PDB file of C-alpha atoms in Angstrom:
ATOM      1  CA  UNK A   1     -18.983  72.888  94.247  1.00  0.00           C
ATOM      2  CA  UNK A   2     -21.165  69.851  94.625  1.00  0.00           C
ATOM      3  CA  UNK A   3     -20.980  66.460  92.582  1.00  0.00           C
ATOM      4  CA  UNK A   4     -24.689  66.750  91.820  1.00  0.00           C
ATOM      5  CA  UNK A   5     -24.452  69.899  90.185  1.00  0.00           C
ATOM      6  CA  UNK A   6     -21.609  69.300  87.771  1.00  0.00           C
ATOM      7  CA  UNK A   7     -21.895  71.620  84.277  1.00  0.00           C
ATOM      8  CA  UNK A   8     -20.133  71.964  81.234  1.00  0.00           C
ATOM      9  CA  UNK A   9     -17.711  74.729  81.335  1.00  0.00           C
ATOM     10  CA  UNK A  10     -18.511  75.623  77.935  1.00  0.00           C
ATOM     11  CA  UNK A  11     -21.869  75.120  77.242  1.00  0.00           C
ATOM     12  CA  UNK A  12     -23.496  74.550  80.739  1.00  0.00           C
ATOM     13  CA  UNK A  13     -25.406  71.347  80.047  1.00  0.00           C
ATOM     14  CA  UNK A  14     -25.297  69.182  82.842  1.00  0.00           C
ATOM     15  CA  UNK A  15     -22.498  66.394  82.732  1.00  0.00           C
ATOM     16  CA  UNK A  16     -23.839  62.839  83.107  1.00  0.00           C
ATOM     17  CA  UNK A  17     -22.039  61.233  85.802  1.00  0.00           C
ATOM     18  CA  UNK A  18     -20.927  57.771  86.318  1.00  0.00           C
ATOM     19  CA  UNK A  19     -20.158  55.339  89.713  1.00  0.00           C
ATOM     20  CA  UNK A  20     -16.156  54.511  88.740  1.00  0.00           C
ATOM     21  CA  UNK A  21     -13.804  52.410  90.586  1.00  0.00           C
ATOM     22  CA  UNK A  22     -10.855  54.117  92.430  1.00  0.00           C
ATOM     23  CA  UNK A  23      -7.539  53.811  90.924  1.00  0.00           C
ATOM     24  CA  UNK A  24      -4.811  52.573  93.848  1.00  0.00           C
ATOM     25  CA  UNK A  25      -1.027  51.264  93.458  1.00  0.00           C
ATOM     26  CA  UNK A  26       0.154  48.747  95.684  1.00  0.00           C
ATOM     27  CA  UNK A  27       4.425  48.362  95.917  1.00  0.00           C
ATOM     28  CA  UNK A  28       6.268  45.320  96.817  1.00  0.00           C
ATOM     29  CA  UNK A  29       9.480  47.177  98.034  1.00  0.00           C
ATOM     30  CA  UNK A  30      12.519  44.705  97.919  1.00  0.00           C
ATOM     31  CA  UNK A  31      15.368  45.771 100.464  1.00  0.00           C
ATOM     32  CA  UNK A  32      17.825  43.410 102.014  1.00  0.00           C
ATOM     33  CA  UNK A  33      16.942  40.412 100.231  1.00  0.00           C
ATOM     34  CA  UNK A  34      12.998  40.705 102.017  1.00  0.00           C
ATOM     35  CA  UNK A  35       9.944  42.529 101.426  1.00  0.00           C
ATOM     36  CA  UNK A  36       8.323  45.341 103.432  1.00  0.00           C
ATOM     37  CA  UNK A  37       4.841  44.645 104.730  1.00  0.00           C
ATOM     38  CA  UNK A  38       2.938  47.192 106.824  1.00  0.00           C
ATOM     39  CA  UNK A  39       0.448  46.507 109.637  1.00  0.00           C
ATOM     40  CA  UNK A  40      -2.438  48.931 108.937  1.00  0.00           C
ATOM     41  CA  UNK A  41      -3.625  51.686 111.468  1.00  0.00           C
ATOM     42  CA  UNK A  42      -6.858  51.568 109.962  1.00  0.00           C
ATOM     43  CA  UNK A  43      -9.566  49.210 109.140  1.00  0.00           C
ATOM     44  CA  UNK A  44      -9.173  46.662 107.594  1.00  0.00           C
ATOM     45  CA  UNK A  45      -6.310  45.888 110.189  1.00  0.00           C
ATOM     46  CA  UNK A  46      -3.793  43.493 109.424  1.00  0.00           C
ATOM     47  CA  UNK A  47      -0.705  43.142 107.179  1.00  0.00           C
ATOM     48  CA  UNK A  48      -0.282  44.564 103.832  1.00  0.00           C
ATOM     49  CA  UNK A  49       1.826  45.914 101.107  1.00  0.00           C
ATOM     50  CA  UNK A  50       2.301  49.745 100.900  1.00  0.00           C
ATOM     51  CA  UNK A  51       0.216  51.835  98.990  1.00  0.00           C
ATOM     52  CA  UNK A  52      -3.055  53.930  98.816  1.00  0.00           C
ATOM     53  CA  UNK A  53      -5.093  55.859  96.514  1.00  0.00           C
ATOM     54  CA  UNK A  54      -3.974  57.889  93.432  1.00  0.00           C
ATOM     55  CA  UNK A  55      -4.225  61.731  93.891  1.00  0.00           C
ATOM     56  CA  UNK A  56      -5.806  63.521  91.001  1.00  0.00           C
ATOM     57  CA  UNK A  57      -3.361  64.355  88.555  1.00  0.00           C
ATOM     58  CA  UNK A  58      -0.835  61.926  89.524  1.00  0.00           C
ATOM     59  CA  UNK A  59       0.878  59.303  87.486  1.00  0.00           C
ATOM     60  CA  UNK A  60       0.524  55.722  88.824  1.00  0.00           C
ATOM     61  CA  UNK A  61       4.527  55.745  89.295  1.00  0.00           C
ATOM     62  CA  UNK A  62       4.517  58.962  91.115  1.00  0.00           C
ATOM     63  CA  UNK A  63       1.831  57.616  93.587  1.00  0.00           C
ATOM     64  CA  UNK A  64       3.900  54.345  94.390  1.00  0.00           C
ATOM     65  CA  UNK A  65       6.804  56.648  95.269  1.00  0.00           C
ATOM     66  CA  UNK A  66       4.691  58.562  97.309  1.00  0.00           C
ATOM     67  CA  UNK A  67       2.673  56.101  98.990  1.00  0.00           C
ATOM     68  CA  UNK A  68       5.954  54.402  99.657  1.00  0.00           C
ATOM     69  CA  UNK A  69       7.803  57.270 101.229  1.00  0.00           C
ATOM     70  CA  UNK A  70       4.444  58.047 103.183  1.00  0.00           C
ATOM     71  CA  UNK A  71       4.075  54.538 104.818  1.00  0.00           C
ATOM     72  CA  UNK A  72       7.342  53.357 105.088  1.00  0.00           C
ATOM     73  CA  UNK A  73       9.787  56.428 104.712  1.00  0.00           C
ATOM     74  CA  UNK A  74      11.741  54.252 101.911  1.00  0.00           C
ATOM     75  CA  UNK A  75      12.666  56.143  98.689  1.00  0.00           C
ATOM     76  CA  UNK A  76      12.175  53.650  95.556  1.00  0.00           C
ATOM     77  CA  UNK A  77      13.672  53.113  92.467  1.00  0.00           C
ATOM     78  CA  UNK A  78      13.560  50.584  90.058  1.00  0.00           C
ATOM     79  CA  UNK A  79      10.006  49.972  89.395  1.00  0.00           C
ATOM     80  CA  UNK A  80       8.667  47.486  87.518  1.00  0.00           C
ATOM     81  CA  UNK A  81       4.992  46.900  86.669  1.00  0.00           C
ATOM     82  CA  UNK A  82       4.041  43.205  88.046  1.00  0.00           C
ATOM     83  CA  UNK A  83       0.299  43.704  86.995  1.00  0.00           C
ATOM     84  CA  UNK A  84      -3.338  45.151  87.782  1.00  0.00           C
ATOM     85  CA  UNK A  85      -5.985  43.839  90.490  1.00  0.00           C
ATOM     86  CA  UNK A  86      -9.151  44.668  89.334  1.00  0.00           C
ATOM     87  CA  UNK A  87     -11.991  42.231  91.180  1.00  0.00           C
ATOM     88  CA  UNK A  88     -14.800  44.141  92.274  1.00  0.00           C
ATOM     89  CA  UNK A  89     -14.517  42.328  96.120  1.00  0.00           C
ATOM     90  CA  UNK A  90     -10.571  43.022  96.623  1.00  0.00           C
ATOM     91  CA  UNK A  91     -11.631  45.703  98.845  1.00  0.00           C
ATOM     92  CA  UNK A  92     -14.872  45.170 100.904  1.00  0.00           C
ATOM     93  CA  UNK A  93     -15.101  49.282 101.609  1.00  0.00           C
ATOM     94  CA  UNK A  94     -15.343  50.329  97.948  1.00  0.00           C
ATOM     95  CA  UNK A  95     -13.930  49.155  94.075  1.00  0.00           C
ATOM     96  CA  UNK A  96     -11.071  49.678  93.498  1.00  0.00           C
ATOM     97  CA  UNK A  97      -8.380  48.805  90.683  1.00  0.00           C
ATOM     98  CA  UNK A  98      -4.812  48.593  91.949  1.00  0.00           C
ATOM     99  CA  UNK A  99      -1.442  48.598  89.682  1.00  0.00           C
ATOM    100  CA  UNK A 100       1.004  46.835  91.475  1.00  0.00           C
ATOM    101  CA  UNK A 101       4.808  47.667  91.100  1.00  0.00           C
ATOM    102  CA  UNK A 102       7.818  45.684  92.454  1.00  0.00           C
ATOM    103  CA  UNK A 103      10.906  48.098  93.468  1.00  0.00           C
ATOM    104  CA  UNK A 104      13.877  48.546  95.517  1.00  0.00           C
ATOM    105  CA  UNK A 105      13.873  50.334  98.270  1.00  0.00           C
ATOM    106  CA  UNK A 106      16.810  52.565 100.317  1.00  0.00           C
ATOM    107  CA  UNK A 107      16.683  54.153 103.438  1.00  0.00           C
ATOM    108  CA  UNK A 108      15.846  52.819 106.726  1.00  0.00           C
ATOM    109  CA  UNK A 109      12.279  51.402 106.621  1.00  0.00           C
ATOM    110  CA  UNK A 110      10.026  53.222 109.573  1.00  0.00           C
ATOM    111  CA  UNK A 111       6.269  53.056 109.920  1.00  0.00           C
ATOM    112  CA  UNK A 112       4.714  56.092 109.081  1.00  0.00           C
ATOM    113  CA  UNK A 113       1.293  57.846 108.428  1.00  0.00           C
ATOM    114  CA  UNK A 114      -1.610  55.119 107.618  1.00  0.00           C
ATOM    115  CA  UNK A 115       1.189  52.242 108.924  1.00  0.00           C
ATOM    116  CA  UNK A 116       1.001  51.167 112.562  1.00  0.00           C
ATOM    117  CA  UNK A 117       4.157  48.601 112.514  1.00  0.00           C
ATOM    118  CA  UNK A 118       6.464  47.637 109.645  1.00  0.00           C
ATOM    119  CA  UNK A 119       8.615  44.726 109.088  1.00  0.00           C
ATOM    120  CA  UNK A 120      10.666  42.830 106.752  1.00  0.00           C
ATOM    121  CA  UNK A 121       9.562  39.367 105.450  1.00  0.00           C
ATOM    122  CA  UNK A 122      10.893  36.970 102.984  1.00  0.00           C
ATOM    123  CA  UNK A 123       8.298  35.081 100.894  1.00  0.00           C
ATOM    124  CA  UNK A 124       8.271  32.043 103.200  1.00  0.00           C
ATOM    125  CA  UNK A 125       7.508  33.814 106.211  1.00  0.00           C
ATOM    126  CA  UNK A 126       4.548  36.082 105.124  1.00  0.00           C
ATOM    127  CA  UNK A 127       2.087  37.013 108.124  1.00  0.00           C
ATOM    128  CA  UNK A 128      -0.846  34.281 107.836  1.00  0.00           C
ATOM    129  CA  UNK A 129      -3.222  37.151 108.164  1.00  0.00           C
ATOM    130  CA  UNK A 130      -2.520  39.735 104.829  1.00  0.00           C
ATOM    131  CA  UNK A 131      -5.381  42.137 103.779  1.00  0.00           C
ATOM    132  CA  UNK A 132      -7.611  42.736 100.793  1.00  0.00           C
ATOM    133  CA  UNK A 133      -5.919  40.278  97.745  1.00  0.00           C
ATOM    134  CA  UNK A 134      -2.297  40.567  98.652  1.00  0.00           C
ATOM    135  CA  UNK A 135      -1.614  37.193  99.171  1.00  0.00           C
ATOM    136  CA  UNK A 136      -2.675  36.536  95.788  1.00  0.00           C
ATOM    137  CA  UNK A 137      -0.502  39.356  94.703  1.00  0.00           C
ATOM    138  CA  UNK A 138       2.501  38.162  96.847  1.00  0.00           C
ATOM    139  CA  UNK A 139       1.927  34.774  94.952  1.00  0.00           C
ATOM    140  CA  UNK A 140       1.680  36.427  91.361  1.00  0.00           C
ATOM    141  CA  UNK A 141       5.231  38.075  92.582  1.00  0.00           C
ATOM    142  CA  UNK A 142       6.784  34.606  93.613  1.00  0.00           C
ATOM    143  CA  UNK A 143       5.778  33.531  90.559  1.00  0.00           C
ATOM    144  CA  UNK A 144       7.366  36.183  88.536  1.00  0.00           C
ATOM    145  CA  UNK A 145      10.586  35.749  90.530  1.00  0.00           C
ATOM    146  CA  UNK A 146      10.677  32.007  89.819  1.00  0.00           C
ATOM    147  CA  UNK A 147      10.033  33.010  85.877  1.00  0.00           C
ATOM    148  CA  UNK A 148      13.240  35.379  85.885  1.00  0.00           C
ATOM    149  CA  UNK A 149      15.618  32.478  86.742  1.00  0.00           C
TER     150      UNK A 149
END
């Protein structure tokens, strides 16, 4: 059924449609005192946190676990919320709102799915070119770590 013909299943009245942002998740995966970054296979190219779109009917936490597994082959646990990032210009392709989690990874990380490559980085040795607003997210993560000490 095309989206321009949505109707109420009870009364048949047309349903007004709105143009809404897309929910996404990003995950800061901690493993061996480093964090996992992927090199994106698809545009925009560059290094990024693992993450992606939330599927319909999926919780944010389940989306984070799925995206981590799909892109890095890692299982994640100890999910902690870092924050939400909603700047309409954070992704040039469309308006997304990302919920960012911190998590502990287990297993052997390997690039998979949308990831062309994968590497472990310390916060002091991050790549110069990060996609989207991931430099800001990682700066917030570093500040959160300092606040915990």
